[in-house]
GROMACS .gro file of C-alpha atoms in nm:
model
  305
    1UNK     CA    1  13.251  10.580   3.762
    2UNK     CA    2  12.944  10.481   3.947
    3UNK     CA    3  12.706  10.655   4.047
    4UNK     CA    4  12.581  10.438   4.329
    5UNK     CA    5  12.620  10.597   4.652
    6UNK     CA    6  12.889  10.380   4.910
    7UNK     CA    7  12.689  10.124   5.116
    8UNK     CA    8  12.700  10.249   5.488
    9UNK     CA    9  12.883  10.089   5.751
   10UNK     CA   10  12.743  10.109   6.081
   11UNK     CA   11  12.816   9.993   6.422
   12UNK     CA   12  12.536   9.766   6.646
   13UNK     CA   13  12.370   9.947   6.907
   14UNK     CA   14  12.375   9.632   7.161
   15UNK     CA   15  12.065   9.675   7.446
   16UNK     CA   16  12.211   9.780   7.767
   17UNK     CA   17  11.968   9.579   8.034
   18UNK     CA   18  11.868   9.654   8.407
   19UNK     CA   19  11.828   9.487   8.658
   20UNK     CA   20  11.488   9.441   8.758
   21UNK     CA   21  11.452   9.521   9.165
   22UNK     CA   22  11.092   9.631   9.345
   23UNK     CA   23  10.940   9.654   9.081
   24UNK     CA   24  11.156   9.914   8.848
   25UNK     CA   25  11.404   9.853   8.657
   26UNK     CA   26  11.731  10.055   8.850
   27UNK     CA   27  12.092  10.059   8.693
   28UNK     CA   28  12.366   9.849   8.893
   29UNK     CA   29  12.456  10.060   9.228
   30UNK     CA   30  12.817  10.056   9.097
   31UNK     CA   31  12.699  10.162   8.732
   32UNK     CA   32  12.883   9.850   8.661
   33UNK     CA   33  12.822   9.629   8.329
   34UNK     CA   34  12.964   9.325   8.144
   35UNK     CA   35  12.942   9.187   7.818
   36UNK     CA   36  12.716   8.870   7.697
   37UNK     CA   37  12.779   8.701   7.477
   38UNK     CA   38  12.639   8.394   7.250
   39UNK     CA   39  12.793   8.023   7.220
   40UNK     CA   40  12.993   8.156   6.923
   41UNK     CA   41  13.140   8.414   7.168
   42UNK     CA   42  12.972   8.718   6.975
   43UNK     CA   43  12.840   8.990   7.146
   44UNK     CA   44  12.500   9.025   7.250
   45UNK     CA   45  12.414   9.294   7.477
   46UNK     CA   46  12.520   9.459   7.788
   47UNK     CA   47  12.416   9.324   8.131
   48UNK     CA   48  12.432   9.512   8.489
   49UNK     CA   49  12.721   9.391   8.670
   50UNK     CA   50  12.525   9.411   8.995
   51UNK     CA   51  12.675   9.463   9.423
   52UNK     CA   52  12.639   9.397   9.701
   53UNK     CA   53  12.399   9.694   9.785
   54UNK     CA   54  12.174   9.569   9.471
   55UNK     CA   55  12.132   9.270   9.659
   56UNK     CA   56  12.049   9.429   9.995
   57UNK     CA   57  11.824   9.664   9.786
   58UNK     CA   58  11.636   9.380   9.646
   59UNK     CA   59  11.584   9.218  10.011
   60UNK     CA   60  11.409   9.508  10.095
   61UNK     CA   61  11.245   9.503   9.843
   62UNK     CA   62  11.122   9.151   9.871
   63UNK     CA   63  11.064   9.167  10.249
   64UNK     CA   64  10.816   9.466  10.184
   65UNK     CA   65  10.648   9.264   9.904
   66UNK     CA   66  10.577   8.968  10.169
   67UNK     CA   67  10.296   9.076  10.346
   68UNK     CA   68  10.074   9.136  10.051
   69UNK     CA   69  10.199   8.854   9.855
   70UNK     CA   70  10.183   8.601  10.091
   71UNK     CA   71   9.833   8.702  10.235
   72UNK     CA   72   9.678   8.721   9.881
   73UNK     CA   73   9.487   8.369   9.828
   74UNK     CA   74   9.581   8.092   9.709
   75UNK     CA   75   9.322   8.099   9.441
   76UNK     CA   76   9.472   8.492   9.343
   77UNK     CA   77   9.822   8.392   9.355
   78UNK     CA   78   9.728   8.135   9.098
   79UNK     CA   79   9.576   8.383   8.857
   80UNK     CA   80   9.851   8.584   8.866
   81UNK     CA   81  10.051   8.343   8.809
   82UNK     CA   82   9.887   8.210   8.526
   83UNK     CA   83   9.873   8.541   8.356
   84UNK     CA   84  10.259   8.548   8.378
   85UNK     CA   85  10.240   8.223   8.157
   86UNK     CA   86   9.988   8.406   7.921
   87UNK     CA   87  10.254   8.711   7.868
   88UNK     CA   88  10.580   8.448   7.821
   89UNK     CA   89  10.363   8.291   7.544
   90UNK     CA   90  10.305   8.641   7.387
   91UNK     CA   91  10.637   8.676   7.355
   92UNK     CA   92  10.821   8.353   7.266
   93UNK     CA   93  10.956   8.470   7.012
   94UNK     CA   94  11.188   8.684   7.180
   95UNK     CA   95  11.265   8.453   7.415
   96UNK     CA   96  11.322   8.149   7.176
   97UNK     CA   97  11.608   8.381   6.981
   98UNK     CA   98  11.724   8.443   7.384
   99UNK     CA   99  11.746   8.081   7.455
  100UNK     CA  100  11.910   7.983   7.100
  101UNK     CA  101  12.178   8.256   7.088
  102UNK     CA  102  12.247   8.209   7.489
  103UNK     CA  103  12.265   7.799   7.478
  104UNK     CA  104  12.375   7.752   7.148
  105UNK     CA  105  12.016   7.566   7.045
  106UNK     CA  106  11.871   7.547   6.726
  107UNK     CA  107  11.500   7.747   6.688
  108UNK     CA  108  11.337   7.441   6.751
  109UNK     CA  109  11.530   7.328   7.037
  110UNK     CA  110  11.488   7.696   7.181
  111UNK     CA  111  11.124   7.711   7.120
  112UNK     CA  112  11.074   7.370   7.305
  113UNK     CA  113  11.269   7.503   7.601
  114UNK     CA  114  11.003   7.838   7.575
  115UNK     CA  115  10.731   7.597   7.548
  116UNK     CA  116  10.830   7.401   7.854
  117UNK     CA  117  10.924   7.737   8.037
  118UNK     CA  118  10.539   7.822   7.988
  119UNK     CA  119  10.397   7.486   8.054
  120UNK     CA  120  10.579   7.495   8.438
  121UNK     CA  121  10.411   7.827   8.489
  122UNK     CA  122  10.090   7.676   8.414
  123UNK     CA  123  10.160   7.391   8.605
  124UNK     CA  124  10.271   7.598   8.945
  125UNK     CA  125  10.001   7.825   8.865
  126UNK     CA  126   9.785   7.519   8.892
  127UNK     CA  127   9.884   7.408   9.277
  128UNK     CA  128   9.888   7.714   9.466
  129UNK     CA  129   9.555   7.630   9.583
  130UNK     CA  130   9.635   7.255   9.617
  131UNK     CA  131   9.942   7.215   9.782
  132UNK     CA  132   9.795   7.306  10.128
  133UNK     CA  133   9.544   6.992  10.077
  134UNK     CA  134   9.803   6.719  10.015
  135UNK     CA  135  10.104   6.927  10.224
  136UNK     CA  136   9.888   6.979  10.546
  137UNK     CA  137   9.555   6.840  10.683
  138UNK     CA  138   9.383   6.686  11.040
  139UNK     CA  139   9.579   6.493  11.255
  140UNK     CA  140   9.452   6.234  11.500
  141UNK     CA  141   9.530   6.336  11.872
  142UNK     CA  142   9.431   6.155  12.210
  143UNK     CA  143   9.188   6.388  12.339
  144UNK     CA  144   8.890   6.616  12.263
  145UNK     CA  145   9.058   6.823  12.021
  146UNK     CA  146   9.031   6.905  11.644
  147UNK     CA  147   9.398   6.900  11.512
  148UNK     CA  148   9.469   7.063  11.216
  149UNK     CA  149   9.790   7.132  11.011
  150UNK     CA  150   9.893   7.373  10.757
  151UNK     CA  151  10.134   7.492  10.523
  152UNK     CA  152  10.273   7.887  10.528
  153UNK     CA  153  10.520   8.072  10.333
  154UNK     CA  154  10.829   8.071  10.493
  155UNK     CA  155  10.948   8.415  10.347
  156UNK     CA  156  11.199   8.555  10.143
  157UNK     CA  157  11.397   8.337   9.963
  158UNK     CA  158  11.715   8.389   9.772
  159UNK     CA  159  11.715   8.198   9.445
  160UNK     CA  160  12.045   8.121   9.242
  161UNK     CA  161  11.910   8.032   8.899
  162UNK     CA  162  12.087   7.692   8.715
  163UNK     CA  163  12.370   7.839   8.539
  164UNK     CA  164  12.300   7.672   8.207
  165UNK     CA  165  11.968   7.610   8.121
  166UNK     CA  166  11.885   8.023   8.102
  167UNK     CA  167  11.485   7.997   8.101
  168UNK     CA  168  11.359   7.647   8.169
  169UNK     CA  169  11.573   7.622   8.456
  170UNK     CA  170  11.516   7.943   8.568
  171UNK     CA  171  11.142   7.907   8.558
  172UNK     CA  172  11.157   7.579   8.723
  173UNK     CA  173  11.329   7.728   9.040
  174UNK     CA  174  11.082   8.061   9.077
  175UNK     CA  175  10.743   7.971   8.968
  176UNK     CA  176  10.724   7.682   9.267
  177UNK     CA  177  10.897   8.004   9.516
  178UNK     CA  178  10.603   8.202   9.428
  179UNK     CA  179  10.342   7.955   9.396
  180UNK     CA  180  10.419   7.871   9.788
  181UNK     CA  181  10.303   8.252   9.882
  182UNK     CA  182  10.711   8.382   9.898
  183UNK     CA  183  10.886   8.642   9.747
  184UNK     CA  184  11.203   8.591   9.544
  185UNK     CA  185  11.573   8.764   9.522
  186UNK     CA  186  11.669   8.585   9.173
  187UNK     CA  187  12.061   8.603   9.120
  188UNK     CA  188  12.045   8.547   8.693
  189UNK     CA  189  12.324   8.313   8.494
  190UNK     CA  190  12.611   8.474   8.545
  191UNK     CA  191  12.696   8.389   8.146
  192UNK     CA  192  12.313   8.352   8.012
  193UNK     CA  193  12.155   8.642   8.184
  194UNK     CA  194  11.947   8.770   7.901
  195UNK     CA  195  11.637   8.564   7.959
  196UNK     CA  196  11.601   8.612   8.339
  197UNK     CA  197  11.663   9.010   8.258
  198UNK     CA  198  11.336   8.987   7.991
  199UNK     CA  199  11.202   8.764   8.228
  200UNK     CA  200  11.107   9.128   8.456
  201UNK     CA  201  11.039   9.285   8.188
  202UNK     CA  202  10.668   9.017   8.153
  203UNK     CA  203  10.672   9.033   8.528
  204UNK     CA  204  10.670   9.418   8.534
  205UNK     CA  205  10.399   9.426   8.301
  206UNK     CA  206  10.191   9.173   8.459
  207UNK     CA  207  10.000   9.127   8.798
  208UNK     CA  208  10.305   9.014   9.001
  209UNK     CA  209  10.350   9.302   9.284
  210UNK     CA  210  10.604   9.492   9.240
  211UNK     CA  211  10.919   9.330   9.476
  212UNK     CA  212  10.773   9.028   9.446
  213UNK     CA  213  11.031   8.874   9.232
  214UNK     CA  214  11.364   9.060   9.175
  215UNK     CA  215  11.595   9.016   8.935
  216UNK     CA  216  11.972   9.023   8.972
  217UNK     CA  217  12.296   8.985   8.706
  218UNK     CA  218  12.593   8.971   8.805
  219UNK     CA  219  12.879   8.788   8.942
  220UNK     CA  220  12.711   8.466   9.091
  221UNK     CA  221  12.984   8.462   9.383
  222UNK     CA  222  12.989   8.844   9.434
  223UNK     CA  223  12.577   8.824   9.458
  224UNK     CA  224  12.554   8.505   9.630
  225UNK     CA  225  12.762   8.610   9.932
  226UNK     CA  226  12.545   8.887  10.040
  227UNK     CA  227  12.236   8.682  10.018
  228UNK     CA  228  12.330   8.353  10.170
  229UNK     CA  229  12.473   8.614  10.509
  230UNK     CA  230  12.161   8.811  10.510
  231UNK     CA  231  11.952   8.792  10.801
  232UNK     CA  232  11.650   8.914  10.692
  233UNK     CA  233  11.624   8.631  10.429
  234UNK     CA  234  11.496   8.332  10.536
  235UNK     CA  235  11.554   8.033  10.257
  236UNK     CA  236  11.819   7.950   9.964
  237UNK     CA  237  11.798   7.775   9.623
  238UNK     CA  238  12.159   7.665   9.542
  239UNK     CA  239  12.059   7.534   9.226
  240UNK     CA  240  12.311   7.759   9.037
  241UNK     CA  241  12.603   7.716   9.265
  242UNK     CA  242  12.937   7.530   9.215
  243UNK     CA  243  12.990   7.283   9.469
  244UNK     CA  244  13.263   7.463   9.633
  245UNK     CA  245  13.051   7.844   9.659
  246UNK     CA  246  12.749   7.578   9.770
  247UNK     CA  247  12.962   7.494  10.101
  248UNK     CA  248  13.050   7.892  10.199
  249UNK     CA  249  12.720   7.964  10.120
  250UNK     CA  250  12.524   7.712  10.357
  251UNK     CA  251  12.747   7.782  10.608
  252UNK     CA  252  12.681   8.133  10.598
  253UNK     CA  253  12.322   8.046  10.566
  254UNK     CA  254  12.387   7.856  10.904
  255UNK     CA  255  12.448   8.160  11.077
  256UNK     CA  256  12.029   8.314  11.118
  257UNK     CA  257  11.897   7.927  11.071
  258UNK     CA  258  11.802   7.971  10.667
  259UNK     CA  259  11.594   7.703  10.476
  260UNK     CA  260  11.894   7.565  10.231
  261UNK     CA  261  11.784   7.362   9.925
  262UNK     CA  262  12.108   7.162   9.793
  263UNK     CA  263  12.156   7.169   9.407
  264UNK     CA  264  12.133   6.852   9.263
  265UNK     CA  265  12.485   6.894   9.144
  266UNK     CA  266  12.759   7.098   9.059
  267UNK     CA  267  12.573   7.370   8.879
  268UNK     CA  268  12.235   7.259   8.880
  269UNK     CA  269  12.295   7.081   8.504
  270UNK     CA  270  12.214   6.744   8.595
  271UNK     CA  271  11.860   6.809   8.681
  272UNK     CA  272  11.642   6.713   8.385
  273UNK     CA  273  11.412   7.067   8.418
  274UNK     CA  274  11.184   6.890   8.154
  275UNK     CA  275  11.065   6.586   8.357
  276UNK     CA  276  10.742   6.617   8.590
  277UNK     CA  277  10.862   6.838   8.877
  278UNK     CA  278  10.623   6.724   9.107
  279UNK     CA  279  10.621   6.937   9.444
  280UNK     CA  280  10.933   6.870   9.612
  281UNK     CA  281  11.040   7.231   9.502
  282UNK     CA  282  10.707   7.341   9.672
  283UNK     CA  283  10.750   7.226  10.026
  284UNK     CA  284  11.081   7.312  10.152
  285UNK     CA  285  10.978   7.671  10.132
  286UNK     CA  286  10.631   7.593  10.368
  287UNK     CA  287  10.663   7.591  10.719
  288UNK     CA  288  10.328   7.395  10.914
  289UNK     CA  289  10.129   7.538  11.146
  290UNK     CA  290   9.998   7.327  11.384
  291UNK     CA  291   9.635   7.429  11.550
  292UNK     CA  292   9.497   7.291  11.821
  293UNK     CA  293   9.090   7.377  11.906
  294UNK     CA  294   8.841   7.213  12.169
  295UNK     CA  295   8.548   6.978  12.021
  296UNK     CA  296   8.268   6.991  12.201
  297UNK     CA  297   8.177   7.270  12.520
  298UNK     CA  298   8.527   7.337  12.666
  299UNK     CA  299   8.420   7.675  12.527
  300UNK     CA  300   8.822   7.724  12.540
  301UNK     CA  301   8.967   7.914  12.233
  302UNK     CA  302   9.203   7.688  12.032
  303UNK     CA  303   9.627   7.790  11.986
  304UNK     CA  304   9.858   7.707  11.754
  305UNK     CA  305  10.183   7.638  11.782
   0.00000   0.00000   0.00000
């Protein structure tokens, strides 16, 4: 007989996440969860399976954020936002195994994707004190007046993240949300949440105000609905939307007037997240102000409309 003791057999503790809402990181209202699981269909971890009153939570949450936010300046928001990109690099590691196990991706593939994911924070970062030179500026007018345009945040927006590409895609529809002075209600892949979830774990520990960006998992169609119907929030990325959710959800957008941006298609898959975004992601979230003001003695206070 041997005297080698039997090797133990133990079960995997799989990482429950949370969501990620104001700041804190709160369990699903419901105390709902689901399982993820890689391209091999192996388990993973445990996601919340957030509700309805998660996403109203995280409205709040966002609308209170707003103010400070979108008043910061330009030349701050950058900062920030470049420090989120320092904190992703810190821990690409963690985020390359993410990407690999959640899109089936070799290493090198997945650390691409991370390096990408951190190069379009750099690159937002970058034109939050730019974008109101080449998106606004003076306008000639028939009269003695200086007119002068500029952009604004519009507000909160509600962000469906692509539904496949789990980081770069992600990062490629919030960074430009933020980088235009609004705050974010981020509904995760509904089958890759893993990298949006660590996603507010760097934004928790970083300089990103708390509601700033909130992060939701979940049933896309369950989380969607609220958001799209919500009246306090004012814009929608469809990005991560089928085409048939896509129509109930700009409808309901409709109803209070909501910024919608389209996906590019069904599920946001056909965008190529690597190519130079340029700013078209930047400007449908700006509204312009318009200012009109006297030249000369009219000693008249200007207005803007």
């Amino acid at each position: 007989m041997s005297d080698k003791p039997e090797p133990t057999v133990r079960l995997s503790v799989f990482k429950t996440y949370k969501l990620y809402v104001g700041g804190k990181f709160p369990r699903s209202e419901s105390g709902r969860v689901y399982e993820v699981t890689d391209s091999k269909d192996r388990p993973l971890a445990n996601a919340p399976q957030g509700s309805r009153k998660d996403a109203r939570d995280a409205v709040v949450a966002a609308r209170k954020a707003f103010g400070g936010w979108s008043g910061a300046t330009a030349y701050n928001r950058g900062q920030v936002l470049y420090r989120v990109a320092e904190m992703l690099e810190g821990r690409a590691d963690q985020f390359t195994r993410e990407v690999a196990e959640a899109e089936g991706l070799s290493r090198a593939k997945a650390a691409a994707q991370v390096s990408a994911a951190v190069d379009r924070w750099v690159w937002y970062a970058g034109w939050t004190d730019k974008i109101a030179q080449v998106a606004g500026g003076a306008n000639p007018v028939a009269g003695p007046f200086f007119n002068l345009s500029s952009p604004e945040p519009t507000g909160v927006v509600a962000v469906l993240a692509p539904q496949r590409s789990s980081l770069l895609g992600l990062v490629s529809v919030l960074a430009p949300v933020l980088a235009a002075g609004c705050t974010a209600v981020v509904t995760a892949s509904e089958d890759r949440p893993l990298p949006a979830l660590t996603l507010g774990e760097v934004l928790a520990t970083s300089d990103v105000p708390g509601g700033a960006v909130n992060i939701l998992s979940g049933r896309t169609a369950e989380l969607a609905a609220p958001l799209a119907a919500h009246q306090d929030v004012n814009a929608i990325d469809l990005t991560g939307a089928p085409a048939e959710l896509a129509v109930e959800l700009e409808r309901a957008a409709a109803d209070n007037l909501k910024r919608v941006l389209r996906p590019a298609d069904a599920e946001g898959d056909g965008e190529d997240f690597t190519a130079d975004p340029g700013i078209r992601r930047l400007t449908p979230f700006l509204e312009t102000k318009t200012v009109w003001h006297p030249t000369g003695s009219l000693g008249v206070s200007g207005s803007a409309y």
